[in-house]
Coordinates of C-alpha atoms in Angstrom, one line a residue:
Chain A
M1 CA 21.8 -9.8 12.4
N2 CA 20.4 -13.1 11.3
L3 CA 18.2 -13.7 14.3
L4 CA 16.6 -10.3 14.1
F5 CA 15.9 -11.0 10.4
F6 CA 14.1 -14.2 11.3
Y7 CA 12.4 -12.5 14.2
S8 CA 10.9 -9.9 11.9
L9 CA 10.0 -12.5 9.2
R10 CA 8.4 -14.9 11.6
N11 CA 6.3 -12.2 13.2
L12 CA 4.8 -11.6 9.9
L13 CA 4.2 -15.3 9.3
T14 CA 2.6 -15.5 12.7
R15 CA 0.0 -12.9 11.8
R16 CA -0.8 -14.4 8.4
L17 CA -4.2 -12.8 7.8
T18 CA -3.1 -9.3 8.7
T19 CA 0.0 -9.7 6.7
A20 CA -1.8 -11.0 3.7
L21 CA -4.5 -8.3 3.8
T22 CA -1.9 -5.4 4.1
A23 CA 0.4 -7.0 1.5
L24 CA -2.6 -7.3 -0.7
G25 CA -3.2 -3.6 -0.5
M26 CA 0.3 -2.9 -1.5
A27 CA 0.1 -5.6 -4.2
L28 CA -2.8 -3.8 -5.9
V29 CA -0.9 -0.5 -6.0
V30 CA 2.2 -2.2 -7.4
F31 CA 0.0 -4.0 -9.9
V32 CA -1.4 -0.6 -11.1
F33 CA 2.0 1.0 -11.1
A34 CA 3.6 -1.9 -13.0
A35 CA 0.7 -2.2 -15.4
I36 CA 1.0 1.4 -16.6
I37 CA 4.7 1.4 -17.0
M38 CA 4.4 -1.9 -18.8
L39 CA 1.8 -0.3 -21.1
A40 CA 4.2 2.7 -21.8
E41 CA 7.0 0.3 -22.3
G42 CA 5.0 -1.9 -24.7
L43 CA 3.9 1.1 -26.7
Q44 CA 7.5 2.3 -27.0
K45 CA 8.9 -1.2 -27.8
T46 CA 6.1 -1.6 -30.6
L47 CA 6.9 1.7 -32.2
I48 CA 10.7 1.4 -31.9
D49 CA 10.5 -2.2 -33.3
T50 CA 8.6 -0.8 -36.2
G51 CA 11.7 0.9 -37.5
S52 CA 15.0 -0.5 -38.9
Y53 CA 18.3 1.2 -38.0
D54 CA 19.4 1.1 -41.7
N55 CA 16.3 2.7 -43.0
V56 CA 16.0 6.5 -43.4
V57 CA 12.7 8.3 -43.2
V58 CA 12.3 11.6 -45.1
I59 CA 9.4 13.7 -44.2
R60 CA 8.6 17.4 -44.6
K61 CA 10.5 19.7 -42.1
S62 CA 8.9 20.3 -38.8
S63 CA 5.9 18.0 -39.7
G64 CA 6.4 15.7 -36.8
S65 CA 4.8 12.5 -38.4
E66 CA 4.0 11.1 -41.7
V67 CA 0.4 12.1 -41.4
Q68 CA 1.2 15.8 -41.3
S69 CA 4.0 15.6 -44.0
G70 CA 3.9 16.3 -47.7
I71 CA 6.7 15.8 -50.2
D72 CA 6.0 16.8 -53.9
R73 CA 7.1 14.7 -56.7
V74 CA 10.0 17.0 -57.7
Q75 CA 11.5 16.8 -54.3
A76 CA 10.9 13.0 -54.1
S77 CA 12.9 12.6 -57.3
I78 CA 15.8 14.5 -55.9
V79 CA 15.8 12.4 -52.8
E80 CA 15.7 9.3 -55.0
T81 CA 19.0 10.1 -56.7
Q82 CA 21.0 10.0 -53.5
P83 CA 24.0 7.7 -54.1
E84 CA 23.9 6.3 -50.6
I85 CA 20.6 4.4 -51.3
A86 CA 21.1 0.6 -51.4
M87 CA 20.2 -1.4 -54.4
G88 CA 17.8 -4.3 -54.2
Q89 CA 18.2 -7.8 -55.6
D90 CA 16.3 -6.8 -58.6
G91 CA 18.8 -4.0 -59.3
R92 CA 16.4 -1.3 -58.5
P93 CA 17.0 1.2 -55.6
M94 CA 15.5 0.3 -52.2
I95 CA 13.4 3.3 -51.9
A96 CA 9.7 3.7 -51.3
K97 CA 7.6 6.8 -51.8
E98 CA 4.7 6.4 -49.7
M99 CA 1.4 8.3 -48.8
V100 CA -0.2 8.0 -45.4
V101 CA -3.9 9.1 -44.7
L102 CA -6.1 8.4 -41.9
I103 CA -9.7 7.1 -42.2
T104 CA -12.2 6.0 -39.7
L105 CA -13.4 2.4 -39.6
E106 CA -16.1 0.7 -37.5
K107 CA -14.7 -1.5 -34.8
Q108 CA -15.6 -5.2 -34.6
D109 CA -16.6 -5.5 -31.0
A110 CA -18.6 -2.1 -30.7
A111 CA -20.3 0.4 -32.7
T112 CA -17.5 2.9 -32.3
R113 CA -15.2 4.2 -35.1
S114 CA -11.5 4.5 -34.8
N115 CA -8.8 6.1 -36.8
V116 CA -6.8 3.7 -39.2
V117 CA -3.6 4.4 -41.2
I118 CA -3.9 3.8 -44.9
R119 CA -0.5 3.5 -46.4
G120 CA 0.1 3.9 -50.1
V121 CA 3.1 1.7 -50.8
S122 CA 5.6 1.3 -53.6
P123 CA 7.1 -2.0 -54.9
A124 CA 10.0 -1.7 -52.6
S125 CA 8.0 -1.1 -49.5
L126 CA 7.8 -4.7 -48.4
A127 CA 11.5 -5.3 -49.1
L128 CA 12.3 -2.3 -46.8
R129 CA 10.3 -4.0 -44.0
P130 CA 11.6 -7.6 -43.8
Q131 CA 9.5 -8.2 -40.7
I132 CA 6.3 -8.3 -42.6
R133 CA 4.9 -11.6 -43.5
I134 CA 1.9 -12.4 -45.7
L135 CA -0.4 -14.6 -43.4
A136 CA -3.2 -15.0 -45.9
G137 CA -4.0 -14.1 -49.4
R138 CA -1.5 -12.2 -51.6
L139 CA 0.0 -8.7 -52.3
P140 CA -2.3 -6.1 -53.8
A141 CA -1.9 -6.0 -57.6
S142 CA -0.4 -2.9 -59.1
G143 CA -3.1 -0.6 -60.7
A144 CA -6.0 -2.4 -59.0
S145 CA -8.3 -1.3 -56.2
E146 CA -6.9 -3.9 -53.8
I147 CA -5.6 -3.6 -50.3
M148 CA -3.9 -5.8 -47.7
V149 CA -4.6 -5.2 -44.1
G150 CA -2.5 -5.8 -40.8
K151 CA -3.4 -8.6 -38.5
S152 CA -4.8 -6.2 -35.9
I153 CA -7.0 -4.5 -38.5
A154 CA -8.4 -7.9 -39.9
T155 CA -9.5 -9.0 -36.4
G156 CA -10.4 -5.6 -35.0
F157 CA -12.5 -3.8 -37.6
K158 CA -15.7 -4.6 -39.5
G159 CA -15.3 -5.5 -43.3
A160 CA -11.6 -5.8 -43.0
G161 CA -11.4 -9.6 -43.3
L162 CA -9.9 -11.5 -46.3
E163 CA -12.1 -11.2 -49.4
E164 CA -14.2 -8.5 -47.7
S165 CA -14.5 -4.9 -49.1
L166 CA -13.8 -1.6 -47.5
V167 CA -15.2 1.6 -48.9
F168 CA -13.0 4.7 -48.6
G169 CA -11.7 7.3 -51.0
M170 CA -14.9 7.1 -53.0
R171 CA -14.0 3.5 -54.1
S172 CA -14.4 -0.1 -52.8
W173 CA -11.3 -1.7 -52.0
R174 CA -11.1 -5.5 -51.9
V175 CA -9.0 -7.0 -49.1
V176 CA -6.7 -9.5 -50.9
G177 CA -4.2 -10.2 -48.2
I178 CA -3.5 -10.1 -44.5
F179 CA 0.0 -9.5 -43.1
D180 CA 1.6 -9.9 -39.8
A181 CA 4.2 -7.3 -38.9
G182 CA 5.0 -8.9 -35.5
S183 CA 4.6 -6.5 -32.6
T184 CA 5.3 -3.4 -34.8
G185 CA 2.9 -0.5 -35.7
Y186 CA 2.5 -1.9 -39.2
S187 CA 0.1 -4.5 -37.9
S188 CA -2.3 -1.7 -37.4
E189 CA -2.2 -0.4 -41.0
I190 CA -3.9 -0.9 -44.3
W191 CA -1.6 -1.0 -47.4
G192 CA -2.5 -0.4 -51.0
D193 CA -0.8 0.7 -54.2
V194 CA 0.4 4.3 -53.7
D195 CA -0.4 5.2 -57.3
Q196 CA -4.1 4.0 -56.7
L197 CA -4.4 5.6 -53.4
M198 CA -3.1 9.1 -54.2
P199 CA -5.7 9.9 -56.8
A200 CA -8.4 8.2 -54.7
F201 CA -7.7 10.7 -51.9
R202 CA -6.9 13.5 -54.3
R203 CA -3.4 13.8 -52.9
P204 CA -0.8 15.3 -55.3
V205 CA 2.0 14.7 -52.8
Y206 CA 3.8 11.8 -51.0
S207 CA 3.7 11.7 -47.2
S208 CA 7.2 10.2 -46.7
I209 CA 10.0 8.6 -48.5
L210 CA 11.8 5.5 -46.9
F211 CA 15.0 4.2 -48.2
N212 CA 17.6 1.7 -47.2
L213 CA 21.3 2.8 -46.8
R214 CA 24.2 0.9 -48.6
N215 CA 26.1 1.2 -45.4
T216 CA 24.9 2.1 -42.0
D217 CA 27.5 4.9 -41.5
D218 CA 26.2 6.5 -44.8
F219 CA 23.5 8.2 -42.7
E220 CA 26.1 10.7 -41.5
T221 CA 26.7 11.8 -45.2
V222 CA 23.2 11.6 -46.6
Q223 CA 21.3 13.4 -43.8
P224 CA 23.2 16.7 -44.0
R225 CA 23.1 16.5 -47.8
I226 CA 19.4 16.1 -47.9
Q227 CA 18.7 18.6 -45.1
N228 CA 21.1 21.3 -46.5
D229 CA 19.9 21.0 -50.1
P230 CA 18.2 24.3 -50.9
R231 CA 15.7 22.6 -53.3
L232 CA 14.5 20.4 -50.5
T233 CA 12.3 21.2 -47.5
V234 CA 12.6 17.8 -45.9
E235 CA 14.3 16.2 -42.9
A236 CA 15.8 12.8 -42.8
K237 CA 15.9 10.5 -39.7
R238 CA 16.9 7.1 -39.0
E239 CA 13.6 5.0 -38.9
T240 CA 14.2 3.9 -35.3
V241 CA 14.6 7.5 -34.2
Y242 CA 11.6 8.5 -36.1
Y243 CA 9.3 5.9 -34.4
K244 CA 10.8 6.5 -31.0
E245 CA 9.8 10.1 -31.4
Q246 CA 6.3 8.9 -32.4
S247 CA 5.9 7.0 -29.1
E248 CA 7.3 9.8 -26.9
A249 CA 4.2 11.7 -26.2
M250 CA 1.9 8.8 -25.5
A251 CA 4.5 7.0 -23.4
T252 CA 5.1 10.1 -21.4
F253 CA 1.3 10.6 -20.9
L254 CA 1.0 7.0 -19.7
R255 CA 3.9 7.4 -17.3
I256 CA 2.5 10.5 -15.7
L257 CA -0.9 9.1 -15.5
G258 CA 0.5 5.9 -13.9
L259 CA 2.6 7.8 -11.4
S260 CA -0.3 10.2 -10.4
L261 CA -2.6 7.3 -9.9
T262 CA -0.1 5.2 -8.0
I263 CA 0.8 8.1 -5.7
V264 CA -2.9 8.4 -4.7
F265 CA -3.4 4.7 -4.4
S266 CA -0.1 4.3 -2.4
I267 CA -1.2 6.7 0.3
G268 CA -4.0 4.3 1.1
A269 CA -1.5 1.4 1.1
V270 CA 1.0 3.2 3.3
V271 CA -1.7 4.1 5.8
G272 CA -2.7 0.3 5.8
A273 CA 0.8 -0.8 6.5
M274 CA 1.2 1.9 9.2
I275 CA -2.0 0.7 11.0
T276 CA -0.6 -2.9 10.8
M277 CA 2.7 -1.9 12.1
Y278 CA 1.3 0.3 14.9
A279 CA -0.9 -2.7 15.9
A280 CA 2.2 -5.1 15.8
V281 CA 4.0 -2.6 18.2
A282 CA 1.1 -2.5 20.4
T283 CA 0.7 -6.1 20.7
R284 CA 4.4 -6.8 21.1
T285 CA 5.2 -4.1 23.7
A286 CA 6.3 -6.6 26.3
E287 CA 8.6 -8.3 23.7
I288 CA 10.1 -4.9 22.8
G289 CA 10.7 -4.3 26.6
T290 CA 12.3 -7.7 27.0
L291 CA 14.7 -7.2 24.0
R292 CA 15.6 -3.7 25.4
A293 CA 16.3 -5.2 28.8
L294 CA 18.5 -7.9 27.3
G295 CA 20.6 -5.2 26.0
F296 CA 19.3 -4.6 22.3
T297 CA 19.7 -1.0 21.5
Q298 CA 17.0 1.3 20.2
A299 CA 18.6 1.2 16.8
A300 CA 18.3 -2.6 16.8
I301 CA 14.6 -2.4 17.6
L302 CA 14.1 0.2 15.0
T303 CA 15.9 -2.0 12.5
A304 CA 13.8 -5.1 13.4
F305 CA 10.5 -3.2 12.9
L306 CA 11.5 -1.5 9.7
L307 CA 12.7 -4.9 8.3
E308 CA 9.2 -6.2 9.1
S309 CA 7.6 -3.4 7.3
L310 CA 10.0 -3.8 4.3
F311 CA 9.2 -7.5 4.2
L312 CA 5.5 -6.4 4.0
G313 CA 6.4 -4.1 1.1
A314 CA 8.5 -6.8 -0.6
I315 CA 5.6 -9.5 -0.3
G316 CA 3.2 -6.9 -1.7
G317 CA 5.6 -6.0 -4.5
C318 CA 6.3 -9.6 -5.5
A319 CA 2.6 -10.3 -5.5
G320 CA 1.7 -7.2 -7.5
L321 CA 4.4 -8.0 -10.1
F322 CA 3.3 -11.6 -10.3
F323 CA -0.2 -10.6 -11.2
A324 CA 1.0 -7.8 -13.5
S325 CA 3.2 -10.3 -15.4
F326 CA 0.1 -12.0 -16.7
L327 CA -0.8 -8.8 -18.5
Q328 CA 1.9 -9.6 -21.1
F329 CA -0.6 -12.0 -22.7
I330 CA -3.0 -9.1 -23.3
T331 CA -2.9 -6.9 -26.5
V332 CA -4.6 -3.6 -26.3
S333 CA -5.3 -1.1 -29.0
T334 CA -5.6 2.7 -28.5
T335 CA -5.1 5.9 -30.5
N336 CA -1.5 7.1 -30.7
F337 CA -1.6 10.9 -30.0
Q338 CA 1.2 11.6 -32.4
T339 CA -0.3 10.0 -35.4
F340 CA -4.0 10.0 -34.4
S341 CA -4.1 6.4 -35.6
E342 CA -5.2 3.1 -34.0
L343 CA -2.1 1.1 -32.6
A344 CA -2.2 -2.3 -31.1
F345 CA 0.4 -3.2 -28.6
S346 CA 1.1 -5.5 -25.6
F347 CA 2.1 -4.9 -22.0
R348 CA 5.8 -5.5 -21.7
L349 CA 7.6 -6.5 -18.5
T350 CA 11.2 -5.6 -18.4
P351 CA 13.9 -6.1 -15.7
G352 CA 13.8 -2.3 -15.3
I353 CA 10.1 -2.4 -14.6
V354 CA 10.7 -5.1 -12.0
I355 CA 13.3 -3.1 -10.2
K356 CA 11.1 0.0 -10.3
S357 CA 8.1 -1.8 -9.0
L358 CA 10.1 -3.5 -6.2
S359 CA 11.7 -0.3 -5.2
F360 CA 8.3 1.4 -5.1
S361 CA 6.9 -1.3 -2.9
L362 CA 9.9 -1.2 -0.5
I363 CA 9.4 2.6 -0.4
M364 CA 5.8 2.1 0.7
G365 CA 6.8 -0.4 3.2
F366 CA 9.5 1.9 4.6
A367 CA 6.9 4.8 4.8
G368 CA 4.4 2.7 6.4
G369 CA 6.8 1.3 9.0
V370 CA 9.1 4.2 9.9
L371 CA 6.8 5.8 12.4
P372 CA 5.7 2.7 14.2
A373 CA 9.3 1.6 14.3
F374 CA 10.3 4.8 15.9
R375 CA 7.6 4.4 18.4
A376 CA 8.8 0.8 19.1
S377 CA 12.4 1.8 19.6
R378 CA 11.5 4.7 21.9
L379 CA 9.2 2.9 24.2
N380 CA 10.2 3.1 28.0
I381 CA 11.7 -0.3 29.0
I382 CA 9.9 -0.5 32.3
T383 CA 6.6 0.6 30.9
A384 CA 7.0 -1.9 28.1
L385 CA 7.8 -4.8 30.5
R386 CA 4.6 -4.1 32.5
E387 CA 2.6 -5.0 29.5
A388 CA 3.7 -8.8 29.8
Chain B
M1 CA 37.6 -15.8 57.7
P2 CA 37.6 -12.6 55.4
S3 CA 34.1 -11.7 54.0
K4 CA 33.5 -11.8 50.3
R5 CA 33.9 -8.5 48.5
P6 CA 30.6 -6.8 47.7
V7 CA 29.7 -7.2 44.0
I8 CA 26.9 -4.6 44.3
E9 CA 27.3 -1.5 46.4
I10 CA 24.3 0.9 46.7
T11 CA 24.8 4.2 48.5
D12 CA 22.2 6.8 49.4
L13 CA 20.0 5.8 46.4
V14 CA 17.0 8.1 45.9
K15 CA 14.2 7.6 43.4
S16 CA 11.0 9.3 43.0
Y17 CA 8.3 9.5 40.3
R18 CA 6.5 12.5 39.1
R19 CA 2.9 12.1 38.8
G20 CA 0.4 15.0 38.0
G21 CA 3.1 17.6 38.7
Q22 CA 3.7 15.9 42.1
S23 CA 6.9 14.2 43.2
I24 CA 6.2 10.9 44.8
P25 CA 9.2 9.4 46.6
V26 CA 9.7 5.6 46.0
L27 CA 13.1 5.0 47.4
E28 CA 14.8 7.0 50.1
N29 CA 18.4 6.9 50.9
I30 CA 18.9 3.1 50.2
C31 CA 22.2 1.7 51.2
L32 CA 22.8 -2.0 50.3
K33 CA 25.8 -4.2 49.9
I34 CA 25.4 -7.6 48.1
E35 CA 28.3 -9.9 48.0
E36 CA 29.4 -12.1 45.3
G37 CA 27.5 -15.4 45.1
E38 CA 24.8 -14.1 47.4
F39 CA 21.1 -14.9 46.9
L40 CA 19.2 -11.9 48.1
A41 CA 15.5 -11.7 48.3
L42 CA 13.6 -8.4 48.4
M43 CA 10.1 -8.5 50.0
G44 CA 7.6 -5.9 50.8
P45 CA 4.0 -4.9 50.2
S46 CA 2.9 -3.7 46.6
G47 CA 4.1 -0.3 45.9
S48 CA 6.8 -0.4 48.4
G49 CA 9.6 0.1 45.7
K50 CA 10.9 -3.5 45.4
S51 CA 10.7 -3.6 41.6
T52 CA 12.0 0.0 41.3
L53 CA 15.0 -1.0 43.3
L54 CA 15.5 -4.1 41.3
N55 CA 15.2 -2.1 38.0
L56 CA 17.8 0.4 39.2
I57 CA 20.2 -2.4 40.1
A58 CA 19.6 -4.0 36.7
G59 CA 20.3 -0.7 34.9
L60 CA 16.8 -0.4 33.4
D61 CA 16.0 2.8 35.2
Q62 CA 17.8 6.0 36.2
A63 CA 18.1 7.0 39.9
D64 CA 17.5 10.5 41.1
S65 CA 20.8 10.5 43.1
G66 CA 23.0 8.2 44.9
S67 CA 25.3 5.5 43.5
I68 CA 25.1 1.9 42.4
R69 CA 28.3 0.2 41.8
V70 CA 28.2 -3.3 40.2
G71 CA 31.6 -4.9 40.1
D72 CA 33.8 -2.0 39.4
R73 CA 31.4 0.0 37.3
E74 CA 29.3 2.9 38.5
I75 CA 26.2 2.5 36.5
T76 CA 24.3 5.6 37.5
V77 CA 26.5 7.7 35.3
L78 CA 26.0 5.5 32.2
S79 CA 24.0 6.8 29.3
E80 CA 21.1 4.8 27.8
S81 CA 23.2 3.1 25.1
E82 CA 26.0 2.4 27.6
L83 CA 23.5 0.8 29.9
A84 CA 22.2 -1.3 27.1
R85 CA 25.7 -2.6 26.4
W86 CA 26.4 -3.1 30.1
R87 CA 23.1 -5.0 30.6
A88 CA 24.0 -7.3 27.7
G89 CA 27.2 -8.3 29.2
H90 CA 26.5 -8.2 33.0
V91 CA 22.9 -8.8 33.9
G92 CA 20.6 -11.8 33.4
F93 CA 16.9 -11.4 33.7
I94 CA 14.3 -13.7 34.9
F95 CA 10.7 -12.3 34.6
Q96 CA 7.4 -13.4 36.2
F97 CA 5.9 -14.0 32.9
Y98 CA 9.0 -15.6 31.4
N99 CA 9.0 -13.0 28.6
L100 CA 10.1 -15.4 26.0
I101 CA 9.8 -14.3 22.3
P102 CA 6.9 -16.4 21.0
V103 CA 8.1 -16.6 17.4
L104 CA 11.5 -17.9 18.4
T105 CA 12.3 -21.4 19.5
A106 CA 13.8 -22.2 23.0
F107 CA 17.2 -22.4 21.4
E108 CA 16.8 -19.1 19.6
N109 CA 15.4 -17.4 22.7
V110 CA 18.5 -18.5 24.7
E111 CA 20.8 -17.5 21.9
L112 CA 19.2 -13.9 21.8
P113 CA 21.6 -12.3 24.4
L114 CA 24.6 -14.0 22.6
M115 CA 23.7 -12.0 19.4
L116 CA 25.1 -8.9 21.2
T117 CA 28.4 -10.6 21.8
R118 CA 31.2 -11.3 19.2
L119 CA 31.0 -15.0 19.6
S120 CA 31.0 -17.2 16.4
K121 CA 28.0 -19.1 15.5
K122 CA 29.7 -22.3 16.7
A123 CA 30.6 -20.8 20.1
R124 CA 27.0 -19.5 20.4
K125 CA 25.6 -22.9 19.7
S126 CA 27.8 -24.5 22.3
H127 CA 27.0 -21.8 24.9
V128 CA 23.2 -22.4 24.2
A129 CA 23.5 -26.0 24.5
T130 CA 25.3 -25.9 27.8
A131 CA 22.6 -23.4 29.1
L132 CA 19.7 -25.5 28.1
S133 CA 21.4 -28.7 29.5
L134 CA 21.9 -26.8 32.8
V135 CA 18.0 -26.4 32.9
S136 CA 17.4 -29.9 31.6
L137 CA 15.7 -28.9 28.5
S138 CA 18.2 -30.1 25.8
D139 CA 15.5 -32.1 24.3
R140 CA 13.2 -29.1 23.9
M141 CA 15.5 -26.6 22.1
D142 CA 13.4 -26.7 18.9
H143 CA 10.1 -26.1 20.7
Y144 CA 8.4 -22.8 20.5
P145 CA 7.3 -21.2 23.9
R146 CA 3.7 -22.1 23.3
Q147 CA 4.7 -25.8 23.1
L148 CA 6.1 -25.6 26.6
S149 CA 4.6 -25.5 30.1
G150 CA 4.9 -22.5 32.3
G151 CA 7.7 -24.2 34.3
Q152 CA 9.6 -25.2 31.2
Q153 CA 9.2 -21.6 29.8
Q154 CA 10.8 -20.2 33.0
R155 CA 13.6 -22.7 32.8
V156 CA 14.3 -21.5 29.3
A157 CA 14.1 -18.0 30.6
I158 CA 16.8 -18.9 33.2
A159 CA 18.9 -20.5 30.5
R160 CA 18.7 -17.2 28.6
A161 CA 19.7 -15.3 31.8
V162 CA 22.8 -17.4 32.4
V163 CA 23.9 -17.9 28.8
T164 CA 26.2 -15.0 28.8
D165 CA 27.7 -15.8 32.3
P166 CA 26.6 -12.5 33.7
T167 CA 27.9 -10.9 36.9
L168 CA 24.3 -10.6 38.2
L169 CA 21.0 -12.3 38.0
V170 CA 17.8 -10.3 38.7
A171 CA 14.6 -12.1 39.1
D172 CA 11.2 -10.4 39.4
E173 CA 8.6 -12.7 41.0
P174 CA 10.1 -15.7 39.2
T175 CA 7.6 -18.1 40.7
G176 CA 4.7 -15.7 40.6
D177 CA 3.0 -17.4 37.6
L178 CA 3.8 -21.0 38.4
D179 CA 2.2 -23.9 40.1
R180 CA 3.8 -25.1 43.4
H181 CA 5.8 -27.9 41.7
S182 CA 7.1 -25.8 38.9
A183 CA 7.9 -23.1 41.3
D184 CA 10.0 -25.5 43.5
E185 CA 11.9 -26.6 40.4
V186 CA 12.7 -23.0 39.4
L187 CA 13.7 -22.1 43.0
Q188 CA 15.9 -25.3 43.1
L189 CA 17.5 -24.2 39.9
M190 CA 18.2 -20.7 41.1
D191 CA 19.6 -22.1 44.4
Q192 CA 21.9 -24.3 42.2
L193 CA 23.1 -21.4 40.2
C194 CA 24.0 -19.5 43.3
T195 CA 25.7 -22.3 45.3
E196 CA 27.3 -24.3 42.5
L197 CA 28.1 -21.6 40.0
G198 CA 28.6 -18.7 42.4
K199 CA 26.0 -16.5 40.6
T200 CA 24.8 -13.3 42.5
I201 CA 21.1 -13.2 42.5
V202 CA 18.7 -10.5 43.5
M203 CA 15.1 -11.5 43.6
V204 CA 11.9 -9.6 44.2
T205 CA 9.1 -11.9 45.6
H206 CA 5.9 -12.1 47.5
D207 CA 6.3 -15.8 48.0
P208 CA 7.6 -16.7 51.4
R209 CA 8.7 -20.1 50.1
A210 CA 10.8 -18.4 47.5
A211 CA 12.2 -16.0 50.1
R212 CA 13.3 -18.9 52.3
K213 CA 15.5 -20.1 49.5
S214 CA 17.5 -17.0 49.6
H215 CA 20.6 -16.3 51.7
T216 CA 19.6 -12.9 52.7
L217 CA 16.3 -11.4 53.0
K218 CA 15.6 -7.6 52.9
Y219 CA 12.3 -5.9 53.5
L220 CA 11.3 -2.8 51.8
E221 CA 8.4 -0.7 53.0
K222 CA 7.5 3.0 52.0
G223 CA 10.8 3.2 50.2
V224 CA 12.9 2.3 53.3
L225 CA 15.0 -0.9 53.4
T226 CA 15.3 -2.9 56.5
D227 CA 16.2 -6.4 57.5
A228 CA 13.3 -8.6 57.1
P229 CA 11.5 -10.2 60.1
Q230 CA 11.8 -14.0 60.4
I231 CA 9.4 -15.6 58.0
A232 CA 7.4 -18.2 59.7
A233 CA 7.1 -21.6 57.9
P234 CA 3.6 -22.1 57.0
E235 CA 2.1 -25.3 58.3
C236 CA 1.4 -26.5 54.8
L237 CA 5.1 -26.5 53.9

């Protein structure tokens, strides 16, 4: 009913201050709710974008991530001979045998240290990741103690700027390039020649093998062949799937944290809405009596007050989302539980998060308004009219 | 000349309230017939049961026993939701404090009872315009109640009461909150509704001037209804 709709809306507008304060309480809860889901979404998006659908990652069976994986040179050579591997423009197979280790580096803004991924790369590594662009400097020369660092590392850690030096693996490594990998996990890595890094870290084995498929559908052939080869103790995954799995634990943790926090906060916001709505019923008792006398049913009164409370929730939800949307401009970095390495990512607002947040705010509005609305609808008409 | 048929017929109406476990009788075996187009005023001291009787006639309250027939409908047997529907179509209310909805304009206040009908938006608009012109407030339809004087608010309330063309108008102290001039205007309007449009009006009042506008005057004391003594015209009138 249009008039009831306007009646509810205008009552809120009439009590501007109370409406604003109650909606603000709800907005804060929606802000926290949206922010944490945006964080989890940003993390997942960053890691999923890191992978390419046509690339296959080979790691040791049950190792979970590159950091825990190890593939000896013999097994690496067997994988290298798979016929489904695409050939590069230089006529060489698009396969990179890589090593991943973690080191700790001192952060730029504080005297704390954080884990950073060092990736020993092969000549094909860059071609396998077309999203990577050299921002400054050049690629590390083969056979030299040179490294290039991701954008997030260059800005976030001491000694990681261009032409500076980092000491690890009992050697000093000169930073000769800075690369940008967009919003992917590579932006938080340090890359160097795998043949230099393996002896430096005394690693006799590779961590992972990455190769590009000739045809996307070849994965269905190559994966069982690799996994069923009795000489190999490895598993093959599409790169996108691999990185999705990497983000799962952290994203789940963030979502559970977000849900727990917002449930606690929302109790406060619901109580606030309830107080506002009970006050609205108390001050409008005569109005309720009048509407009932005119012939409006209990259900109509219930609907009008519930609508009012849902409006409150919607205002809070929109305000919370509005403020949360600005978080998209912020990049945060934290340690990914799965790889124990520093990962930089941004908050990400998606239509799904908008729907979830607005639904959440409407649920808060409903929860806060349902009891007062019942009270309003059940008022005795004559008693209510006497309040005029 | 045959008398008009009664539009309201009350028979052996009994109503009591329970307070602290005790039953306090308010109305005792009330019998009353109100004819179509009649303007009846109910007077009596405070607590005599005037408003209770008015509420029962308007279907706002339930009687302990007895019968109230309005038109051809026995309303004492109706459920709460049936009563709500019946009120929407058959009763117009005029309250002492106007009881307009402050967040709605005069137009919207008058439109409220029509929201419970199946009229189209266009038809509603036309009905509201007619009702507001009847109370000479066509130029104030976009004003909110706070922008109107007490007399104007009561006239909007009268427009709201008549907009559905109800069988019965009930008025509880309609002039109780008005100055003399506004009260006269409101009474004049009610008289006009009765004489020109044939509306049946039941009014509770303490105001002898209001009572003199009515066609019939009944007096209620300690729950018993009697014909009222002649009201003397005060010298100031």
